[in-house]
XYZ file of C-alpha atoms in Angstrom:
698
model
C 66.718 -48.725 -70.066
C 68.190 -45.009 -68.623
C 65.496 -42.988 -69.442
C 63.061 -45.944 -67.796
C 65.203 -45.854 -64.619
C 65.736 -41.855 -64.176
C 61.627 -41.157 -64.070
C 61.108 -43.901 -62.190
C 63.324 -42.874 -59.769
C 61.511 -39.714 -59.774
C 58.382 -40.862 -59.644
C 59.841 -42.998 -56.764
C 60.549 -39.521 -54.627
C 57.711 -38.383 -55.127
C 55.913 -40.426 -54.160
C 58.025 -40.885 -50.819
C 57.490 -36.749 -50.327
C 53.793 -37.065 -51.095
C 53.785 -40.311 -47.992
C 55.687 -37.628 -45.200
C 53.388 -34.804 -46.197
C 50.552 -37.577 -45.686
C 52.378 -38.503 -42.371
C 52.562 -34.577 -41.560
C 49.366 -33.885 -41.269
C 48.044 -36.942 -40.026
C 49.500 -36.083 -37.025
C 48.920 -32.897 -36.743
C 45.067 -33.946 -37.089
C 45.520 -35.677 -33.810
C 48.389 -33.937 -32.372
C 45.010 -30.935 -32.576
C 43.087 -33.797 -31.061
C 44.314 -35.369 -27.854
C 47.209 -34.147 -27.183
C 46.397 -30.196 -26.950
C 42.567 -31.281 -26.125
C 43.160 -30.482 -22.196
C 44.036 -26.827 -23.250
C 41.036 -26.699 -26.327
C 38.918 -28.103 -23.883
C 40.833 -24.700 -21.144
C 39.729 -22.458 -23.939
C 36.860 -23.239 -24.621
C 34.983 -23.389 -20.576
C 36.717 -19.357 -20.737
C 35.044 -18.567 -23.459
C 31.315 -20.354 -22.487
C 32.415 -18.585 -18.081
C 33.958 -15.390 -19.467
C 31.535 -14.414 -22.723
C 28.603 -12.171 -22.007
C 25.680 -11.650 -24.304
C 24.748 -7.766 -24.207
C 20.364 -7.577 -24.099
C 19.380 -5.247 -27.016
C 16.441 -2.074 -25.571
C 13.170 -3.000 -27.313
C 11.662 -0.801 -28.824
C 9.054 2.129 -27.583
C 5.252 1.567 -29.057
C 3.838 4.720 -29.897
C 0.272 5.873 -30.303
C 0.519 7.948 -34.149
C 0.789 11.464 -32.195
C 3.984 10.329 -30.537
C 3.144 9.274 -26.544
C 4.753 6.207 -25.616
C 1.939 2.786 -24.785
C 5.202 0.962 -24.271
C 8.633 1.572 -23.676
C 11.668 -0.282 -22.222
C 13.534 1.158 -18.805
C 16.335 0.190 -17.017
C 15.817 -2.163 -13.659
C 18.097 -2.969 -11.720
C 19.593 -6.054 -8.321
C 22.233 -5.892 -6.550
C 24.150 -8.290 -4.745
C 26.852 -8.601 -3.100
C 30.070 -10.759 -3.298
C 31.250 -11.857 0.429
C 33.629 -13.217 0.262
C 35.679 -10.349 -1.454
C 38.575 -8.518 0.708
C 37.185 -5.296 1.207
C 33.696 -6.824 3.391
C 35.825 -9.231 4.810
C 38.164 -5.684 6.796
C 34.323 -3.982 7.622
C 31.386 -6.750 7.834
C 31.251 -6.943 11.099
C 31.088 -3.769 12.117
C 28.820 -2.838 9.630
C 26.633 -6.336 9.048
C 23.871 -4.992 11.906
C 23.387 -1.119 9.837
C 23.450 -2.557 6.495
C 20.778 -4.917 8.264
C 18.864 -1.886 9.864
C 18.586 -0.534 6.363
C 17.475 -3.627 3.797
C 14.428 -4.026 7.165
C 13.653 -0.025 6.161
C 13.343 -0.799 2.417
C 11.726 -3.801 2.542
C 9.710 -2.711 5.185
C 8.374 -6.776 4.740
C 11.468 -8.054 7.533
C 12.963 -6.954 10.851
C 16.521 -6.497 11.107
C 17.375 -8.975 13.581
C 15.980 -11.817 10.439
C 18.187 -9.572 7.199
C 21.372 -10.163 9.839
C 21.099 -14.244 9.946
C 20.436 -14.164 6.473
C 22.964 -12.059 5.764
C 25.207 -13.177 8.845
C 24.464 -17.439 7.126
C 25.243 -16.383 3.556
C 29.231 -14.853 4.742
C 29.578 -17.837 7.063
C 29.049 -20.054 3.389
C 30.984 -17.169 2.212
C 28.251 -16.783 -1.189
C 29.715 -14.403 -3.645
C 26.700 -13.187 -4.713
C 23.335 -12.962 -2.200
C 21.048 -11.224 -3.882
C 19.962 -8.204 -2.042
C 16.675 -7.221 -3.772
C 13.880 -9.187 -4.794
C 12.826 -7.534 -7.523
C 14.205 -5.218 -10.074
C 15.127 -0.999 -8.394
C 15.611 1.204 -9.940
C 17.601 4.493 -10.893
C 16.124 6.400 -8.225
C 16.014 2.864 -5.733
C 19.624 1.929 -6.793
C 21.082 5.677 -6.097
C 19.375 5.016 -2.115
C 21.183 1.574 -2.088
C 24.477 3.068 -3.134
C 24.517 5.246 0.223
C 23.486 1.147 2.524
C 26.463 0.774 5.129
C 29.129 -1.322 3.669
C 27.686 -1.601 -0.169
C 28.355 2.701 0.083
C 33.029 1.710 -0.674
C 31.092 0.303 -4.625
C 32.779 -2.688 -6.159
C 36.238 -3.712 -5.034
C 36.210 -2.205 -1.459
C 32.077 -2.938 -0.181
C 32.011 -5.902 -2.910
C 28.707 -4.640 -4.266
C 27.451 -6.147 -7.575
C 25.306 -4.973 -9.356
C 23.043 -5.979 -12.871
C 21.309 -4.484 -15.130
C 18.063 -5.793 -16.908
C 15.132 -3.129 -19.240
C 11.989 -3.496 -18.216
C 9.190 -3.649 -19.836
C 6.023 -0.613 -18.901
C 3.356 1.405 -20.068
C 3.140 4.638 -19.740
C -0.239 5.706 -19.364
C -1.490 2.452 -17.938
C -4.593 0.366 -18.593
C -4.654 2.002 -21.668
C -5.091 -0.153 -24.963
C -2.893 -2.303 -23.066
C -4.468 -5.675 -24.463
C -4.307 -4.387 -28.005
C -1.021 -3.599 -26.834
C 0.258 -6.622 -25.172
C 2.505 -7.662 -22.788
C 5.396 -9.725 -22.317
C 6.222 -13.961 -21.781
C 8.732 -14.659 -19.020
C 13.051 -14.705 -19.520
C 13.633 -17.964 -18.845
C 15.197 -21.109 -20.121
C 14.031 -21.003 -23.672
C 13.953 -17.416 -23.860
C 16.593 -16.047 -21.646
C 15.493 -12.129 -23.338
C 11.985 -11.807 -22.492
C 9.997 -10.951 -25.884
C 6.512 -10.074 -26.578
C 4.035 -12.430 -25.277
C 0.401 -11.080 -27.684
C -0.841 -7.760 -28.995
C 1.780 -5.317 -30.601
C 4.629 -7.153 -28.939
C 4.137 -9.991 -30.847
C 3.353 -9.382 -33.713
C 6.303 -6.670 -34.476
C 8.117 -9.036 -31.807
C 11.456 -9.326 -35.161
C 11.565 -5.051 -34.992
C 10.382 -4.507 -31.291
C 13.508 -6.966 -30.899
C 16.474 -6.027 -31.899
C 20.304 -7.851 -32.008
C 21.817 -8.688 -28.856
C 25.741 -8.199 -28.595
C 28.266 -9.474 -27.894
C 30.982 -8.852 -24.622
C 34.400 -10.740 -23.201
C 34.180 -11.007 -18.864
C 38.596 -10.503 -18.589
C 40.970 -10.792 -15.470
C 43.453 -7.928 -15.902
C 46.092 -7.276 -13.437
C 43.654 -9.773 -11.061
C 40.615 -7.203 -11.519
C 38.088 -8.363 -14.364
C 37.045 -5.868 -16.883
C 33.898 -6.434 -19.085
C 35.418 -5.200 -22.852
C 32.359 -5.538 -26.506
C 32.916 -7.287 -28.946
C 29.748 -6.674 -31.211
C 27.541 -4.390 -29.584
C 23.833 -4.884 -29.587
C 21.959 -3.294 -32.546
C 18.664 -1.667 -30.382
C 14.582 -2.529 -31.040
C 13.094 -0.433 -33.825
C 9.814 2.272 -32.592
C 6.515 0.905 -33.447
C 3.956 3.753 -34.468
C 0.857 2.914 -34.545
C -2.300 4.580 -35.517
C -4.257 4.945 -31.685
C -5.171 7.854 -30.700
C -4.362 8.835 -27.453
C -7.592 11.434 -26.599
C -9.942 9.319 -28.756
C -9.244 5.996 -27.191
C -9.588 8.140 -23.172
C -12.521 9.189 -24.696
C -13.396 5.351 -25.499
C -12.437 3.803 -22.354
C -14.163 5.938 -20.037
C -17.251 5.143 -22.108
C -17.003 2.141 -22.597
C -16.373 1.015 -18.165
C -18.700 3.250 -17.116
C -21.451 1.697 -18.685
C -19.464 -1.610 -18.331
C -19.736 -0.534 -13.989
C -23.525 -0.151 -14.804
C -24.494 -3.107 -16.965
C -21.916 -5.513 -16.091
C -21.846 -7.962 -18.693
C -19.489 -11.085 -19.048
C -17.222 -8.885 -21.841
C -17.612 -5.397 -23.876
C -15.817 -3.781 -26.297
C -15.121 -1.079 -27.936
C -13.521 -0.057 -32.086
C -13.912 3.575 -33.193
C -12.186 3.540 -36.845
C -11.253 6.103 -39.997
C -13.233 6.106 -42.345
C -10.940 6.306 -44.949
C -8.276 5.334 -43.387
C -9.647 2.675 -42.124
C -6.899 3.503 -38.821
C -8.080 2.140 -35.660
C -8.253 5.533 -33.593
C -9.579 3.815 -30.772
C -9.728 0.397 -29.269
C -10.943 -1.041 -26.387
C -11.879 -4.499 -24.827
C -13.368 -5.146 -21.472
C -13.872 -8.093 -19.506
C -14.066 -9.372 -16.102
C -9.839 -8.923 -13.857
C -9.521 -9.682 -10.058
C -9.308 -6.021 -9.716
C -12.778 -5.145 -11.696
C -13.661 -4.305 -15.549
C -10.265 -4.266 -17.261
C -8.184 -5.542 -20.774
C -8.230 -8.494 -20.708
C -8.661 -10.110 -24.445
C -9.510 -9.031 -27.326
C -12.426 -9.873 -28.028
C -12.747 -6.929 -30.398
C -11.104 -9.103 -33.738
C -10.318 -12.317 -31.615
C -11.768 -15.228 -31.542
C -13.471 -14.934 -28.213
C -15.318 -12.547 -29.652
C -16.597 -14.597 -32.039
C -20.650 -13.915 -32.076
C -24.021 -14.264 -33.654
C -23.826 -9.791 -34.814
C -28.225 -10.418 -35.295
C -29.773 -7.571 -36.291
C -26.422 -5.475 -36.918
C -26.804 -8.046 -40.090
C -29.815 -6.756 -41.640
C -28.411 -4.150 -43.620
C -26.431 -6.791 -45.468
C -28.830 -8.652 -46.485
C -31.329 -6.060 -47.648
C -28.060 -4.902 -49.620
C -28.480 -8.071 -51.056
C -31.820 -7.559 -52.609
C -30.969 -4.118 -54.133
C -28.173 -5.166 -55.205
C -29.461 -8.644 -56.745
C -32.386 -5.994 -57.788
C -35.328 -8.202 -57.172
C -36.555 -5.641 -54.049
C -36.787 -1.575 -53.992
C -36.384 0.164 -50.076
C -40.135 1.526 -51.353
C -41.019 -2.707 -51.767
C -43.978 -3.438 -49.335
C -43.912 -6.546 -47.132
C -47.124 -7.503 -44.513
C -45.039 -8.836 -41.408
C -47.956 -9.647 -39.177
C -48.681 -9.654 -35.529
C -44.895 -10.170 -34.415
C -44.853 -13.072 -34.968
C -44.306 -15.428 -38.027
C -46.137 -19.122 -37.530
C -44.693 -20.785 -40.598
C -40.405 -19.871 -39.800
C -41.514 -19.328 -35.708
C -39.625 -16.127 -36.285
C -40.350 -13.221 -33.561
C -40.503 -9.332 -34.171
C -39.638 -7.355 -30.526
C -43.424 -5.531 -31.248
C -45.672 -6.180 -34.347
C -44.972 -3.567 -37.509
C -47.342 -4.166 -39.415
C -47.349 -3.635 -43.260
C -43.956 -1.253 -43.662
C -41.201 -0.600 -47.223
C -37.706 -2.193 -46.637
C -35.872 0.996 -45.414
C -38.738 0.287 -42.023
C -37.402 -2.872 -41.529
C -34.224 -2.014 -41.049
C -35.324 1.167 -38.869
C -37.485 -1.132 -37.201
C -34.816 -3.424 -37.045
C -37.572 -5.974 -37.709
C -36.844 -10.178 -37.760
C -39.558 -11.999 -39.717
C -39.170 -8.377 -42.775
C -36.339 -8.825 -42.862
C -36.661 -12.882 -43.542
C -40.026 -12.295 -45.987
C -37.284 -10.325 -48.201
C -35.147 -13.390 -48.864
C -37.091 -16.423 -48.531
C -39.474 -14.826 -50.744
C -36.400 -14.517 -53.525
C -33.826 -16.264 -52.841
C -35.567 -19.149 -51.162
C -35.418 -21.061 -54.612
C -31.747 -20.633 -54.987
C -29.977 -20.122 -51.255
C -26.513 -19.874 -53.697
C -27.620 -16.410 -54.893
C -28.493 -14.470 -51.163
C -24.809 -16.714 -50.184
C -22.796 -16.128 -53.242
C -23.940 -11.597 -52.997
C -22.954 -11.670 -49.255
C -20.001 -13.151 -50.501
C -19.272 -10.794 -52.686
C -19.453 -8.477 -50.358
C -16.159 -9.451 -49.006
C -17.537 -9.716 -45.594
C -16.448 -13.392 -45.591
C -12.611 -13.455 -44.829
C -10.415 -12.083 -42.008
C -9.401 -9.510 -42.483
C -5.892 -10.098 -41.873
C -4.801 -7.475 -39.280
C -0.826 -7.471 -37.230
C -2.845 -9.007 -34.598
C -2.376 -12.949 -34.553
C -5.393 -14.626 -33.228
C -7.991 -12.671 -35.027
C -11.390 -15.115 -35.212
C -12.319 -16.323 -38.195
C -15.511 -14.993 -39.447
C -18.446 -18.040 -40.553
C -21.120 -17.758 -43.310
C -22.656 -21.426 -43.752
C -22.725 -22.251 -47.891
C -25.751 -24.519 -49.055
C -24.127 -27.402 -49.407
C -22.688 -27.823 -46.232
C -23.401 -30.795 -43.698
C -25.310 -27.763 -41.073
C -26.678 -26.203 -44.110
C -30.804 -26.891 -42.605
C -34.110 -25.995 -43.922
C -34.638 -23.074 -41.166
C -30.857 -21.652 -41.806
C -31.281 -18.533 -44.967
C -33.995 -16.966 -42.390
C -32.227 -17.442 -39.347
C -28.856 -16.415 -41.797
C -30.741 -13.242 -42.766
C -31.343 -11.592 -39.383
C -27.886 -12.605 -38.029
C -27.752 -16.197 -37.261
C -26.023 -19.434 -37.912
C -22.837 -17.660 -38.349
C -20.635 -15.944 -36.764
C -17.972 -12.854 -36.607
C -16.026 -10.736 -34.885
C -16.699 -6.542 -33.942
C -13.844 -5.461 -35.585
C -14.991 -8.196 -39.159
C -19.041 -6.603 -38.390
C -17.468 -3.115 -38.198
C -15.591 -3.090 -41.469
C -18.494 -4.136 -43.592
C -20.289 -0.606 -41.998
C -16.815 1.225 -42.908
C -16.758 0.585 -46.174
C -20.914 1.308 -46.616
C -19.577 4.913 -45.026
C -16.749 5.252 -46.837
C -18.932 5.236 -50.395
C -18.361 1.778 -50.478
C -14.625 1.119 -50.409
C -14.268 -1.711 -48.084
C -10.671 -0.737 -46.955
C -8.616 -3.008 -44.720
C -8.304 -1.662 -40.767
C -5.305 -0.319 -39.707
C -3.094 0.095 -36.479
C 0.519 0.735 -37.028
C 1.752 3.571 -39.941
C 5.115 3.099 -39.573
C 8.884 1.456 -38.515
C 11.653 3.700 -37.537
C 14.982 3.425 -36.365
C 16.352 6.118 -33.967
C 14.102 8.016 -36.022
C 14.766 7.359 -39.686
C 11.192 6.415 -42.093
C 11.871 2.172 -41.790
C 8.754 0.771 -43.987
C 5.407 3.717 -44.048
C 1.828 1.614 -43.709
C -0.243 2.162 -46.214
C -4.333 2.501 -46.435
C -4.974 -0.755 -48.821
C -8.290 -1.917 -49.702
C -9.560 -5.565 -49.418
C -12.857 -4.927 -52.255
C -12.897 -1.518 -54.020
C -16.250 -1.383 -54.115
C -18.638 -4.114 -52.617
C -21.755 -2.442 -54.342
C -23.150 -0.510 -56.939
C -23.493 3.480 -55.865
C -27.212 3.504 -56.333
C -26.541 0.255 -53.573
C -24.779 1.788 -51.415
C -26.576 5.513 -51.416
C -29.730 3.594 -50.292
C -27.690 1.355 -47.480
C -26.702 4.931 -46.210
C -30.031 6.624 -46.333
C -32.009 3.440 -44.397
C -29.028 3.737 -41.664
C -29.429 8.054 -40.828
C -32.670 6.384 -41.235
C -32.348 4.049 -38.276
C -31.771 6.451 -36.385
C -34.282 9.324 -36.896
C -36.460 8.131 -37.384
C -36.000 3.745 -35.942
C -34.792 2.110 -33.054
C -31.221 4.211 -32.491
C -33.287 7.599 -32.266
C -31.401 8.425 -28.978
C -28.262 7.703 -30.940
C -28.548 10.440 -32.084
C -26.799 14.006 -31.841
C -27.418 17.474 -31.643
C -24.134 18.682 -33.981
C -24.515 16.031 -36.426
C -26.015 13.252 -37.946
C -25.448 9.714 -36.834
C -25.998 6.881 -39.213
C -26.327 3.263 -37.447
C -28.024 -0.111 -36.659
C -28.753 -1.311 -33.156
C -28.357 -5.336 -32.118
C -29.513 -7.726 -29.862
C -28.433 -11.623 -30.337
C -28.596 -14.522 -27.822
C -25.833 -15.552 -26.733
C -25.412 -20.060 -28.340
C -23.730 -22.439 -25.538
C -20.885 -23.606 -25.947
C -21.570 -26.889 -26.660
C -23.169 -25.230 -29.926
C -26.877 -27.241 -28.410
C -29.000 -23.465 -28.022
C -28.852 -21.245 -25.921
C -28.710 -19.377 -22.986
C -31.569 -18.858 -21.718
C -31.709 -14.517 -20.756
C -27.805 -14.425 -22.554
C -28.090 -11.158 -25.601
C -25.377 -9.578 -27.197
C -26.423 -5.640 -27.488
C -24.963 -3.798 -29.799
C -24.222 -0.546 -32.011
C -22.307 0.960 -34.895
C -22.267 2.846 -37.699
C -20.290 6.482 -38.444
C -20.801 9.982 -37.895
C -21.084 12.479 -39.703
C -23.503 10.953 -41.838
C -23.670 13.491 -44.900
C -19.211 13.469 -44.077
C -17.996 9.929 -42.610
C -15.275 10.771 -40.504
C -15.713 7.824 -38.704
C -17.131 4.706 -37.725
C -17.246 3.083 -34.649
C -19.317 -0.126 -32.453
C -19.519 -1.024 -29.671
C -21.031 -4.705 -28.062
C -21.592 -5.577 -23.933
C -21.442 -9.591 -23.562
C -24.498 -10.900 -21.386
C -25.430 -7.222 -20.513
C -27.415 -7.335 -16.750
C -29.623 -4.432 -17.162
C -31.028 -4.618 -20.125
C -30.809 -6.812 -23.006
C -31.437 -4.612 -26.260
C -28.631 -2.575 -28.865
C -30.346 1.212 -28.634
C -30.415 0.870 -24.044
C -26.915 -0.846 -23.696
C -24.803 -0.054 -26.759
C -26.349 3.000 -27.950
C -25.283 5.844 -24.902
C -21.592 4.803 -25.402
C -22.225 4.942 -29.382
C -23.131 8.622 -28.121
C -21.180 9.897 -26.184
C -18.006 8.306 -27.739
C -19.589 10.151 -31.112
C -20.518 13.580 -29.881
C -16.687 13.815 -27.741
C -14.989 12.462 -30.550
C -16.809 15.818 -33.059
C -15.983 18.047 -30.212
C -12.579 17.498 -30.219
C -11.994 17.646 -33.839
C -13.734 20.246 -34.016
C -11.086 22.133 -32.660
C -8.474 20.455 -33.860
C -9.173 19.693 -37.904
C -11.565 22.706 -38.482
C -10.807 24.751 -42.239
C -7.008 26.016 -41.236
C -6.654 29.068 -41.642
C -4.896 31.468 -44.897
C -2.447 33.967 -42.783
C 0.112 36.575 -44.841
C 2.259 38.549 -42.775
C 5.829 39.954 -43.275
C 7.946 40.491 -41.017
C 8.459 43.925 -40.926
C 4.532 44.411 -39.569
C 3.136 42.990 -37.013
C 0.096 40.642 -36.812
C -3.529 42.455 -36.536
C -7.059 40.389 -35.384
C -9.849 40.942 -37.259
C -12.404 42.893 -35.387
C -13.932 46.042 -34.721
C -13.656 48.769 -37.114
C -13.025 50.772 -33.839
C -11.242 49.099 -31.563
C -8.139 48.070 -34.943
C -8.323 51.079 -35.922
C -7.974 52.992 -32.084
C -4.817 50.071 -31.645
C -3.398 51.697 -34.806
C -3.798 54.936 -34.114
C -1.871 54.312 -30.579
C 0.828 52.361 -31.850
C 0.893 55.107 -34.807
C 1.218 52.407 -36.845
C 1.304 54.267 -41.191
C 0.718 51.555 -43.228
C -2.853 51.149 -42.096
C -4.639 51.756 -45.374
C -9.275 51.839 -45.720
C -12.097 54.134 -43.032
C -14.769 51.120 -43.050
C -18.060 51.625 -42.496
C -19.065 49.350 -40.494
C -18.886 47.450 -37.389
C -16.278 44.330 -38.365
C -13.399 44.569 -40.427
C -11.142 42.530 -42.389
C -8.108 42.849 -42.001
C -5.157 41.656 -45.032
C -1.605 42.718 -44.670
C 0.675 43.016 -48.852
C 2.901 44.562 -49.313
C 3.620 45.888 -45.926
C 0.743 47.825 -45.455
C -2.500 46.561 -43.175
C -5.650 47.138 -45.556
C -8.994 47.144 -44.115
C -12.567 46.559 -45.518
C -15.392 46.268 -44.578
C -17.135 42.536 -43.581
C -20.537 42.762 -42.752
C -22.029 39.566 -41.563
C -24.928 38.092 -43.149
C -28.654 37.642 -40.908
C -29.123 33.854 -40.161
C -25.622 32.248 -40.599
C -22.492 31.311 -38.653
C -19.085 34.683 -38.575
C -16.769 34.467 -39.951
C -14.245 34.970 -36.129
C -11.226 32.815 -37.946
C -7.969 36.136 -36.204
C -9.859 37.754 -34.044
C -8.927 37.487 -30.900
C -11.853 35.393 -28.160
C -14.011 38.552 -27.044
C -14.363 39.773 -30.952
C -15.302 36.003 -31.538
C -17.734 35.954 -28.174
C -19.026 39.003 -29.018
C -19.915 38.111 -32.861
C -21.216 34.494 -32.492
C -23.346 35.427 -29.213
C -25.240 38.901 -31.280
C -26.082 35.595 -33.274
C -27.553 33.487 -31.454
C -25.049 31.079 -31.529
C -23.252 29.679 -27.999
C -19.475 29.985 -27.512
C -17.705 26.824 -26.235
C -12.937 28.111 -25.910
C -10.384 26.219 -26.626
C -6.201 27.583 -25.852
C -4.972 31.056 -25.973
C -4.253 33.838 -28.596
C -6.311 34.502 -31.357
C -9.353 32.285 -33.194
C -7.407 29.982 -35.949
C -10.846 27.028 -36.082
C -13.765 27.134 -35.235
C -16.225 24.052 -35.826
C -19.963 25.828 -37.833
C -18.286 26.737 -41.226
C -18.480 30.269 -42.195
C -21.598 31.048 -44.051
C -22.887 27.844 -42.722
C -26.516 28.108 -40.810
C -27.613 27.323 -37.528
C -30.098 26.947 -35.638
C -30.377 29.116 -32.999
C -28.464 27.914 -29.818
C -26.405 26.025 -31.545
C -23.075 25.534 -29.778
C -20.382 26.641 -31.126
C -16.548 25.442 -30.894
C -13.100 27.922 -30.949
C -9.973 26.266 -30.977
C -7.691 29.586 -30.155
C -3.831 29.503 -30.973
């Protein structure tokens, strides 16, 4: 019994201790929630009122060469604390002067109106009267700091400065719709965020992370202490080339002014990589034509491509082996009564290659209907195999969805196959059309269009975007080769003759298509899309390009409206690349030996004698000398230029280079100073008398 009592006593003590512990815990809980509730509310209010979110600096959007396309610069708002002691001491004496300066600065109200506004706010003890209705820049802020009352600073003059970053596009409207804009700050978004374009697509990188600061009253003065530093946004390096973008926008704008379309777009893309070097979208704004919407890839730009789709149809038949480019079809006198299909002009009997060259609706429809009318699924399946029916998945939001009907769909009609063959009863964006032609130029490899190359954080590479392949081979090499030959034929013998330049070959296709009504009930009378899509130079494609106009007023044909724009862009881009991207010169120099340019033999020997150079060897008999520097010696050797071939003037001065080129019968265009390091026509190649050669000097 004694042991039992001992155990029970100990258990009772343990329970009692636990009971006391529970009472203390409950008491503390009640104390925290009720007894000191006012104190915690005071602390919470203090933290809420005095904690300030510090926004980061938004990242910069750059062109491929680092040129700034969009960046954030500081903007300022100025307020005045009219209840501060410093202001009270001088307000009556200097209110009139401050009103004068504000009126002179903004020129939107008289001095007396500003004075009444200041006096009214002063009488009510306004502690934060806004003096700047909009943000001002740093230089303007320095002017405000010299205004009466405000020049006494924060405590003596009640001046309150609020800094906010503002987004600017240093190059104006250049690629503005592709770069995108910002939403205004509001209750749900205290800091502006990307609204469209790259600003929206890369918001997570550009935005950065907010910091936190805390306002604290120390000895009667409020100071701000930063608790967490903001992390600034990252920089986006795009594929846009500023010079090419300027060329593209200027050419498109000039034609838009002439033809007054509803909208116009042009996209320039690098064939091998899919990098978009220029993208212009013009629509009518209050100020005239400007970057209003992304017609190149957005849903507003979806259209029935018309004749530019004929290449797709003919490639289907070529790939399936049901026709060859030499097969002949009779297109008649320009009207096929059985199918109610028209041509702009009578073509008669033409082969498949000529059907594309002459852009015959009847010819294309006869090819497809004669081979696929009984089994249209074979035709559409082959179109799908090219990969043209899928979205491109570009970085920018809002890509228009391609729509190519399939047999058995509710909207597949008896006339659909024939109409689809020449570009109707389907919808694509200009960029989707371009991407198919780019694949043909790229020997069948379909790459994904690309607008961003890199993401960098304070210069450090965070992510690099590589070329992606949508379809490694859209068709056989034989079909691709035939398609390339047909597109060259369009520009040499067919509807695209006017696009062909003098210095390089172009391959492409014209396109003219009717504009469908928005309600789907037929077509708008007299309204057309005019397009030209292709690539250049056709023998070694570097760039693909599409130009599209909706409802041009002066002409309806792609060759007449879009063709000149294509020609201007291609020629200027090619000339620029010839100067910037020729064959790299190999230099071999010793530090102890001066750099000697190639040139006329007697000039080099005379220079060597004048400089008393002892390490010059060789006495060439030819008029032109080749200079080689090796083992600290300058070796001169004879250099003969075969008749009818382009001289090699790399390493020469301008005068000698011009002399040789003009002696050969070439016209010379120079860019830069110094010695020639690049030439547009390869040395030793054949040329036409009077042809222009571009020389880049550096």
